[in-house]
Short mmCIF file of C-alpha atoms and ligand atoms in Angstrom, two decimals:
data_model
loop_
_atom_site.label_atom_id
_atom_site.label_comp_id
_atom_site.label_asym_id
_atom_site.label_seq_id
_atom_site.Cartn_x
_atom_site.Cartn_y
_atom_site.Cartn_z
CA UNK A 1 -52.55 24.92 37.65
CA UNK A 2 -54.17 21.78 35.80
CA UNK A 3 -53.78 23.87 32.92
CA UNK A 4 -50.39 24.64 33.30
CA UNK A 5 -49.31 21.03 33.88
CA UNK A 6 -51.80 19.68 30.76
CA UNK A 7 -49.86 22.33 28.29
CA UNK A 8 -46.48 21.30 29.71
CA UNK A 9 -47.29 17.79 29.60
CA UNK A 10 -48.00 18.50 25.59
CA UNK A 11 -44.70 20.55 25.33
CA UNK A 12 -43.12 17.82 26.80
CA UNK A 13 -44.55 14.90 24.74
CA UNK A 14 -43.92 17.29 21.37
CA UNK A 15 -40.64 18.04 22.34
CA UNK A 16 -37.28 16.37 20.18
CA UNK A 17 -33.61 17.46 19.15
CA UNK A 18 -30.35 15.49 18.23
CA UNK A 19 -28.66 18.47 19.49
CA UNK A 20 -26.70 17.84 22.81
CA UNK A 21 -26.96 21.71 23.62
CA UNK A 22 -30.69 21.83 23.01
CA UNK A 23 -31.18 18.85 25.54
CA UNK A 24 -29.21 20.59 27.95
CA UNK A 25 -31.28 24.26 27.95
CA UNK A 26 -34.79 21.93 28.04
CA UNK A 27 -33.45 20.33 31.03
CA UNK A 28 -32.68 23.71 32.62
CA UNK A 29 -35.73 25.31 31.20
CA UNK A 30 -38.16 22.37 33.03
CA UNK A 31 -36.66 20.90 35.76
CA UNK A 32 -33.34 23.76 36.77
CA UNK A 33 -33.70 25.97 39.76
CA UNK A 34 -36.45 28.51 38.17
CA UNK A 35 -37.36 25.77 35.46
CA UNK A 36 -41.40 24.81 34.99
CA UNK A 37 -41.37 22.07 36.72
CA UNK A 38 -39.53 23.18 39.90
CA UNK A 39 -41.94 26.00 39.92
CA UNK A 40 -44.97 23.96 39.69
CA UNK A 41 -43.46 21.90 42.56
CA UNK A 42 -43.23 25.00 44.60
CA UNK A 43 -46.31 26.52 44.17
CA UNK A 44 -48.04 23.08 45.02
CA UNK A 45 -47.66 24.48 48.81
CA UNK A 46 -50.67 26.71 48.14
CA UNK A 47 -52.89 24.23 46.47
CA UNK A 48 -56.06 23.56 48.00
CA UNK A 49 -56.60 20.49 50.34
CA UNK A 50 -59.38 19.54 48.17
CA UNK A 51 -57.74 19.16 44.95
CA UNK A 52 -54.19 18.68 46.21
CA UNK A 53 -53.92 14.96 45.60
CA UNK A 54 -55.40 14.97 41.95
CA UNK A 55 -52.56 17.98 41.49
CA UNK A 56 -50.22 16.06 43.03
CA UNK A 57 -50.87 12.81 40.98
CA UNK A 58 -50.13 15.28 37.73
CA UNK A 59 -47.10 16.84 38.68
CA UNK A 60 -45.69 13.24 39.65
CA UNK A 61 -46.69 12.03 36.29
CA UNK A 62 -45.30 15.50 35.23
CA UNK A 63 -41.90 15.43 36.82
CA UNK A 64 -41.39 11.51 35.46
CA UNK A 65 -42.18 12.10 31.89
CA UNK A 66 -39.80 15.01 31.74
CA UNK A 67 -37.10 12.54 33.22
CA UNK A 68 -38.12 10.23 31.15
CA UNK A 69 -38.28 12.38 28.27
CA UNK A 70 -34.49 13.71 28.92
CA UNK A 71 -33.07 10.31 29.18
CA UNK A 72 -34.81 9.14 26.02
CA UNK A 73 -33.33 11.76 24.14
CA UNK A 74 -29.78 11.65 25.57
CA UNK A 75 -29.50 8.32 24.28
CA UNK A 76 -30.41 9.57 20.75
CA UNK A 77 -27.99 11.88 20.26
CA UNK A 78 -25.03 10.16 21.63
CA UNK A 79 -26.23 7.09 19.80
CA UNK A 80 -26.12 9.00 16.70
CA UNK A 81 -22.76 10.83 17.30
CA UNK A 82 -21.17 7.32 17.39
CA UNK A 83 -22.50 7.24 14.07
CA UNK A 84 -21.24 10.26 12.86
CA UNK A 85 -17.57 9.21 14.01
CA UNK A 86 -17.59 6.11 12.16
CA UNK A 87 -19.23 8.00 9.15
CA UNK A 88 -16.75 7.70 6.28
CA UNK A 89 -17.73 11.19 3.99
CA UNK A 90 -17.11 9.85 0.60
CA UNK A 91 -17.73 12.82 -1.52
CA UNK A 92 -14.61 14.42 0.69
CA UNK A 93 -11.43 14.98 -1.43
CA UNK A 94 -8.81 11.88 -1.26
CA UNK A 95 -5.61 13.06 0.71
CA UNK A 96 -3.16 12.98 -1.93
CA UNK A 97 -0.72 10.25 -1.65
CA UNK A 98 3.33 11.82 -2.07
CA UNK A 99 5.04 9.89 -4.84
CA UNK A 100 9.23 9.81 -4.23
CA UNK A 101 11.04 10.19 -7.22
CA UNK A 102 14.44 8.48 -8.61
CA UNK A 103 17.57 10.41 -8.32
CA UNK A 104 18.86 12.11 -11.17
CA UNK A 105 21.75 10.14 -10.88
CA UNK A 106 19.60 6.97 -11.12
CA UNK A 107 17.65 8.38 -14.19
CA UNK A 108 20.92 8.86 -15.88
CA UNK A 109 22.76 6.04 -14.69
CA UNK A 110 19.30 3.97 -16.13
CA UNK A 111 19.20 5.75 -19.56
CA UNK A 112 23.19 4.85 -19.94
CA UNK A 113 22.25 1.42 -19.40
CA UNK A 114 19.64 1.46 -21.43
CA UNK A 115 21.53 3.14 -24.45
CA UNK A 116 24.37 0.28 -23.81
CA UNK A 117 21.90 -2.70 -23.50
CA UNK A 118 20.31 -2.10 -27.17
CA UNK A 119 23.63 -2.68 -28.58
CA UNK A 120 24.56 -5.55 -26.91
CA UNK A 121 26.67 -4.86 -23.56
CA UNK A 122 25.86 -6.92 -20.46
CA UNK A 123 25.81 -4.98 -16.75
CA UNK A 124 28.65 -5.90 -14.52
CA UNK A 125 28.99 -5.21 -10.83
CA UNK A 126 32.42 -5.64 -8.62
CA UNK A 127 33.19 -4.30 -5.22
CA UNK A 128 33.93 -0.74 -4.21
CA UNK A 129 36.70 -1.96 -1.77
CA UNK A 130 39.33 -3.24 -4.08
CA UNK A 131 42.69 -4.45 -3.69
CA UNK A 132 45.97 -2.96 -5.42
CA UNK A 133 45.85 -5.40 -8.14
CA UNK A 134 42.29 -4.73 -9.92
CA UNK A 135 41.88 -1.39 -9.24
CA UNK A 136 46.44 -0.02 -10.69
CA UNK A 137 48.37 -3.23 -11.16
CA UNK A 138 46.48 -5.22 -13.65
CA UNK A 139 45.83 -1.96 -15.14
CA UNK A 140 49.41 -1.52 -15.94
CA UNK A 141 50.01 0.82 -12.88
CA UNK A 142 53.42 0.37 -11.80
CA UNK A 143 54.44 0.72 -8.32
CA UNK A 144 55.67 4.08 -7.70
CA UNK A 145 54.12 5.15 -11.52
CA UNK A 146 53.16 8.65 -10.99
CA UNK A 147 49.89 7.85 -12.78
CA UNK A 148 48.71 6.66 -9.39
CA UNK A 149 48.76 10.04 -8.16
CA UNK A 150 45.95 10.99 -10.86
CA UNK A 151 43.35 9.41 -8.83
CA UNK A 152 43.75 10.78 -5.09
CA UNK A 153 42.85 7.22 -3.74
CA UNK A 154 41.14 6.29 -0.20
CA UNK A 155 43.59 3.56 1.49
CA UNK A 156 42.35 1.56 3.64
CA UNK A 157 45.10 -0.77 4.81
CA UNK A 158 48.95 -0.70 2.29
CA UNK A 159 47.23 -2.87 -0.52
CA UNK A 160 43.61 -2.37 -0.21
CA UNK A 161 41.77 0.76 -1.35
CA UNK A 162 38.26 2.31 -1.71
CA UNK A 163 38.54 1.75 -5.84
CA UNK A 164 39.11 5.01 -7.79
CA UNK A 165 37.45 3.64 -11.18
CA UNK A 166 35.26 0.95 -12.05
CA UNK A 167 37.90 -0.35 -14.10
CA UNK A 168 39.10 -2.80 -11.46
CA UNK A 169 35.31 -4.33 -12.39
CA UNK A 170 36.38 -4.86 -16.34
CA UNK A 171 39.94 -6.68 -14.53
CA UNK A 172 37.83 -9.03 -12.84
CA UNK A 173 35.64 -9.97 -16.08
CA UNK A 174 38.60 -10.02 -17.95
CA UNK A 175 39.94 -12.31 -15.35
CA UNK A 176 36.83 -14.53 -15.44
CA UNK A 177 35.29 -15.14 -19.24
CA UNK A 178 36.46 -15.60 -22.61
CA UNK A 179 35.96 -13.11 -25.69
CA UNK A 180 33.83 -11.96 -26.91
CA UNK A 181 33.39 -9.27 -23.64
CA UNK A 182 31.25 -6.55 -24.28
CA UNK A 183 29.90 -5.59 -21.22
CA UNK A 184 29.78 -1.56 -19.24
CA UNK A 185 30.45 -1.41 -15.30
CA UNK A 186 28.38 1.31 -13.42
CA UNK A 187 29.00 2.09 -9.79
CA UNK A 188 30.26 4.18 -7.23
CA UNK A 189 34.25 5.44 -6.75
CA UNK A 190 35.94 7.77 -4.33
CA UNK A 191 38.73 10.13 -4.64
CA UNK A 192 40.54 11.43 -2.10
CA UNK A 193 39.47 15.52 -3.00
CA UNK A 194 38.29 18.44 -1.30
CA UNK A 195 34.44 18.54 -2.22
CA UNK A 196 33.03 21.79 -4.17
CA UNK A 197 30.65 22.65 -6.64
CA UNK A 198 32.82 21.07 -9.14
CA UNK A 199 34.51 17.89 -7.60
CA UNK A 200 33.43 15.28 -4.89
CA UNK A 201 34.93 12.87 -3.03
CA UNK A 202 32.67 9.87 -4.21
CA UNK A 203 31.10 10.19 -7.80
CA UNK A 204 29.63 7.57 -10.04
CA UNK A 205 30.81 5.95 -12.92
CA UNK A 206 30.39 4.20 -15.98
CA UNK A 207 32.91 2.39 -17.86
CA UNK A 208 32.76 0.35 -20.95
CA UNK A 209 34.71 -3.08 -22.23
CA UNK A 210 34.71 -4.42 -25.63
CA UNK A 211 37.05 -7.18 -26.56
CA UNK A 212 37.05 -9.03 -29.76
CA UNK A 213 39.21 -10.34 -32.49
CA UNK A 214 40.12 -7.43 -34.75
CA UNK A 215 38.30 -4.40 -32.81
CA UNK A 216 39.41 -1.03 -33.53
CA UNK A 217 39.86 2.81 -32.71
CA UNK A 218 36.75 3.25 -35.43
CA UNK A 219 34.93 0.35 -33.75
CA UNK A 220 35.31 2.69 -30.62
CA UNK A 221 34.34 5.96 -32.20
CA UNK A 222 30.94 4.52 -33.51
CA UNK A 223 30.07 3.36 -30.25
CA UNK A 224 30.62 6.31 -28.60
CA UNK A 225 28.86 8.45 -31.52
CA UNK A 226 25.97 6.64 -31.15
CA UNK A 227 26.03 6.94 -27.05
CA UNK A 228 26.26 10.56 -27.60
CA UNK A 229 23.29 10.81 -30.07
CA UNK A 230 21.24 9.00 -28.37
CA UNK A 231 21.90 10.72 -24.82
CA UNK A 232 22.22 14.11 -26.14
CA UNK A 233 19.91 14.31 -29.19
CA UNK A 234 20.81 13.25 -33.23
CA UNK A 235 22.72 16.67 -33.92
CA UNK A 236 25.37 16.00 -31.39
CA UNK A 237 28.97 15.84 -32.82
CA UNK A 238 31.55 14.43 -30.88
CA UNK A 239 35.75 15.01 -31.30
CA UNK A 240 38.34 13.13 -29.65
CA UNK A 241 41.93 14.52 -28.14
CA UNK A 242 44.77 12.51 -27.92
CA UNK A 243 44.64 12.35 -23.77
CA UNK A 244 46.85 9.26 -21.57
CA UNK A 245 45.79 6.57 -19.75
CA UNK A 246 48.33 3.88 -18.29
CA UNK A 247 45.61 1.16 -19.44
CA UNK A 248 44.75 2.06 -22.74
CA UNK A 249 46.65 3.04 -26.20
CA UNK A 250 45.95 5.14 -27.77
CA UNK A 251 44.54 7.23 -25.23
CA UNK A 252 41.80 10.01 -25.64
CA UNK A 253 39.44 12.23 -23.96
CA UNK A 254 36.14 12.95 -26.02
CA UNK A 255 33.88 15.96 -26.69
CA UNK A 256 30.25 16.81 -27.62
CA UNK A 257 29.16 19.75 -29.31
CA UNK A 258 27.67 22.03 -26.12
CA UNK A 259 24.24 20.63 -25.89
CA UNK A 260 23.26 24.09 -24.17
CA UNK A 261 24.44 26.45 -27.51
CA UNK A 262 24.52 23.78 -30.26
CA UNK A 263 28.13 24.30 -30.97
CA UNK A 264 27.90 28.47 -30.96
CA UNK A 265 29.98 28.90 -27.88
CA UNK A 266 28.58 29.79 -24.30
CA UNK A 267 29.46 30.14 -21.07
CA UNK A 268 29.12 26.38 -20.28
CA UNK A 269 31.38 25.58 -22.69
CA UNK A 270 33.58 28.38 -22.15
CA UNK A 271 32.79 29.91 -25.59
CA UNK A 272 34.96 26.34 -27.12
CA UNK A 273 31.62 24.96 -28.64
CA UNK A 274 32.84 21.93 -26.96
CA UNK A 275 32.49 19.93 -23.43
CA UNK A 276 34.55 16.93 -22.58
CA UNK A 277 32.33 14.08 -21.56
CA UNK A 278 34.63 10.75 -20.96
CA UNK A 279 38.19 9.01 -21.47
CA UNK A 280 38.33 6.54 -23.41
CA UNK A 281 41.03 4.74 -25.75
CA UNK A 282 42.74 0.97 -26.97
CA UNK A 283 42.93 -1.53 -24.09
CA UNK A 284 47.39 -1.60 -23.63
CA UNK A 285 47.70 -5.28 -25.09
CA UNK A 286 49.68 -5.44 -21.41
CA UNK A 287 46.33 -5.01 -20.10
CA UNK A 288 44.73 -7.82 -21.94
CA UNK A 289 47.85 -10.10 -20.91
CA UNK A 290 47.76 -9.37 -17.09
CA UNK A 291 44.24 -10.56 -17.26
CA UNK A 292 45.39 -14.00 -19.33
CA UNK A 293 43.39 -12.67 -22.61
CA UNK A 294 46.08 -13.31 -25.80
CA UNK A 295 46.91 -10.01 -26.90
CA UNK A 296 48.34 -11.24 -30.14
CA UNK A 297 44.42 -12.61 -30.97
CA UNK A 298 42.46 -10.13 -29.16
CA UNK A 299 42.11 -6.24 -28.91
CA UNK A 300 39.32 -3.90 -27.27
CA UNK A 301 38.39 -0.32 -26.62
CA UNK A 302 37.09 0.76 -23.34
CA UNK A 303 35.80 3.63 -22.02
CA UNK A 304 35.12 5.75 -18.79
CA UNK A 305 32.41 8.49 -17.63
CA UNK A 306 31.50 10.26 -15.06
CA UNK A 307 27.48 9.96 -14.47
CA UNK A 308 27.43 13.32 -12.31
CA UNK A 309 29.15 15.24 -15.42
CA UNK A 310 26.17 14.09 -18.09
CA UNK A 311 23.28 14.84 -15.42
CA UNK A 312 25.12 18.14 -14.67
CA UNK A 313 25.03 18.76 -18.95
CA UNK A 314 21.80 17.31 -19.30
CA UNK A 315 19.77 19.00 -16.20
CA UNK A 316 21.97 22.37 -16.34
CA UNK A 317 22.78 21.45 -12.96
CA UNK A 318 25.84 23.65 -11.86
CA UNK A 319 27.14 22.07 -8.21
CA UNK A 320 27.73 18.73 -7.58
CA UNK A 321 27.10 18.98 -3.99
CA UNK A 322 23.17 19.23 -5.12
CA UNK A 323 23.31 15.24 -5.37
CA UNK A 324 23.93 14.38 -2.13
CA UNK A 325 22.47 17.25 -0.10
CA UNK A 326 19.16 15.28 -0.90
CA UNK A 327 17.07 18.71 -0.44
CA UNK A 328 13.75 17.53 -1.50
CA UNK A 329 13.17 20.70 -3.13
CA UNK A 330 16.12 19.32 -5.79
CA UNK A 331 14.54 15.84 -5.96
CA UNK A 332 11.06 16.78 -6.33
CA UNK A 333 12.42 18.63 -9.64
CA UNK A 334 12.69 14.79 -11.16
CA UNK A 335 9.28 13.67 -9.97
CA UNK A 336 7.77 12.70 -13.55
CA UNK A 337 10.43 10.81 -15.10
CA UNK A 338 10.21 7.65 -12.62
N1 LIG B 1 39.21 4.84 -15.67
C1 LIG B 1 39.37 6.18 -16.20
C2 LIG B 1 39.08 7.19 -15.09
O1 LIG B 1 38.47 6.85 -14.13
C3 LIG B 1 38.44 6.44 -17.36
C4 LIG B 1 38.77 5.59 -18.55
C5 LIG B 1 38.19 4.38 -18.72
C6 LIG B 1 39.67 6.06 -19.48
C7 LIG B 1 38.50 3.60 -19.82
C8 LIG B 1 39.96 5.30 -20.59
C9 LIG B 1 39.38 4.10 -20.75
O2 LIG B 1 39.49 8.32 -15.19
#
């Protein structure tokens, strides 16, 4: 039995994990039911008288090194799991940080800006709750003109309206500073229209204003061939039909050659060649008048598109519902050009 305890007692002293499962089974394996220890303790019964209190001195010294032993090592390895928790792995792959992207309408509605600003128009903002005046009568809407039934308009009490066109903003710059005005009005208008793939009931614009002494129809076609160059590409051509506007005279609505067949005829442009892009035309002199600018000194050419129509020509996007759904499977489509 001396033995016994002497080679336990070097098992014992040898004995080491950082493993909380290996701790457990050497616990079981000394001091459990049937463990070493336990038997020792059992079999001490038979020992003889004369030796029994040297044996008993060893398995004391036995039993409390063991303990000891156990405790020591528990310590370890929970010491060193609190380690490992706060153990930042830095050869682990970064989570990858989710950019957002700008909306299509913004990367348009930017780029038109942008296009604008290089030949000298300012950015002007006005509200999208407008009153009669700015948004029909200062645009030489008469009451009761049937022109106000082109634009399906949002009422919100008899004389003030959710406005139809950013033109009302070009009334109240008009209203407000002296010529030379050459400034383009971005922002959001609502029509009163059933929404499909092909019309909304808010849409964005933006409209242009360019007043001057002696501006004319060919200052207005320059400007608007070099808009569609530079949003389009260099080959673009553009035509203009006579069209009507109560504001502006002449009136006309202009085309580009189909950016998606070059001029060839496709389906987008319905085999024409040609896809109207924006109205545009004179400012009426009565126009110029109503906002106390001298009609007999000044004249101007403005100018009115729809943002949703160039994304939808320059993305090949074919439903205008796709821009406010916000499905991040659409948006995600725009993720580089931030
Ligand atoms: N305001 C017009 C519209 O919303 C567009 C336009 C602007 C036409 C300026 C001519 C000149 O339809």
């Amino acid at each position: 039995m001396r033995e016994k305890i002497k080679h336990l007692l070097i098992e014992i002293d040898s004995f080491t994990t950082n493993s909380v499962e290996e701790l457990e089974s050497f616990r079981i394996k000394m001091l459990g039911k049937k463990g070493e220890v336990t038997i020792l303790f059992d079999d001490f019964k038979g020992v003889e008288l004369s030796i029994k209190k040297e044996i008993g001195q060893l398995l004391n010294e036995l039993k409390t090194k063991t303990q000891q032993k156990i405790s020591d090592l528990k310590e370890l390895t929970e010491s060193s799991r609190e380690v490992n928790k706060n153990f930042a792995d830095l050869t682990l792959p970064s989570q990858s940080v989710s950019i957002g992207s700008r909306h299509p309408l913004s990367l348009v509605k930017n780029e038109i800006i942008d296009i604008f600003s290089r030949i000298g128009f300012t950015v002007s903002d006005g509200p999208e709750i407008e009153d009669d005046w700015h948004n029909f009568s200062a645009l030489n809407f008469p009451d009761e003109h049937p022109a106000r039934d082109m634009q399906d308009t949002f009422f919100i009490e008899e004389k003030i309206a959710l406005r139809t066109h950013t033109s009302s903003v070009q009334v109240r710059i008009m209203e407000n500073s002296k010529p030379p005005i050459r400034t383009i009005s971005p922002g959001r208008v609502y029509r009163n229209e059933a929404i499909s793939a092909r019309a909304h009931c808010f849409f964005h614009q933006v409209e242009g204003l360019y007043i001057d002494k002696n501006v004319s129809f060919a200052d207005l076609k320059q400007t608007l061939l070099y808009f569609a160059k530079e949003m389009f590409g260099a080959d673009t051509k553009i035509r203009l039909r006579p069209s009507y506007f109560p504001f502006t005279e002449p009136s006309a609505e202009m085309d580009i050659s189909c950016p998606f067949c070059s001029g060839k005829g496709c389906n987008i442009c319905k085999g024409s060649g040609w896809v109207e892009i924006l109205g545009c035309g004179m400012v009426d002199p009565a126009v110029l008048d109503n906002c106390k600018i001298d009609s007999k000194q000044y004249s101007g050419f403005a100018f009115g598109m729809g943002v949703e129509r160039i994304t939808m020509l320059k993305y090949q996007i074919n439903d205008l519902r796709l821009f406010s759904e916000n499905d991040v499977r659409f948006l995600n489509q725009f993720k580089t050009e931030i």
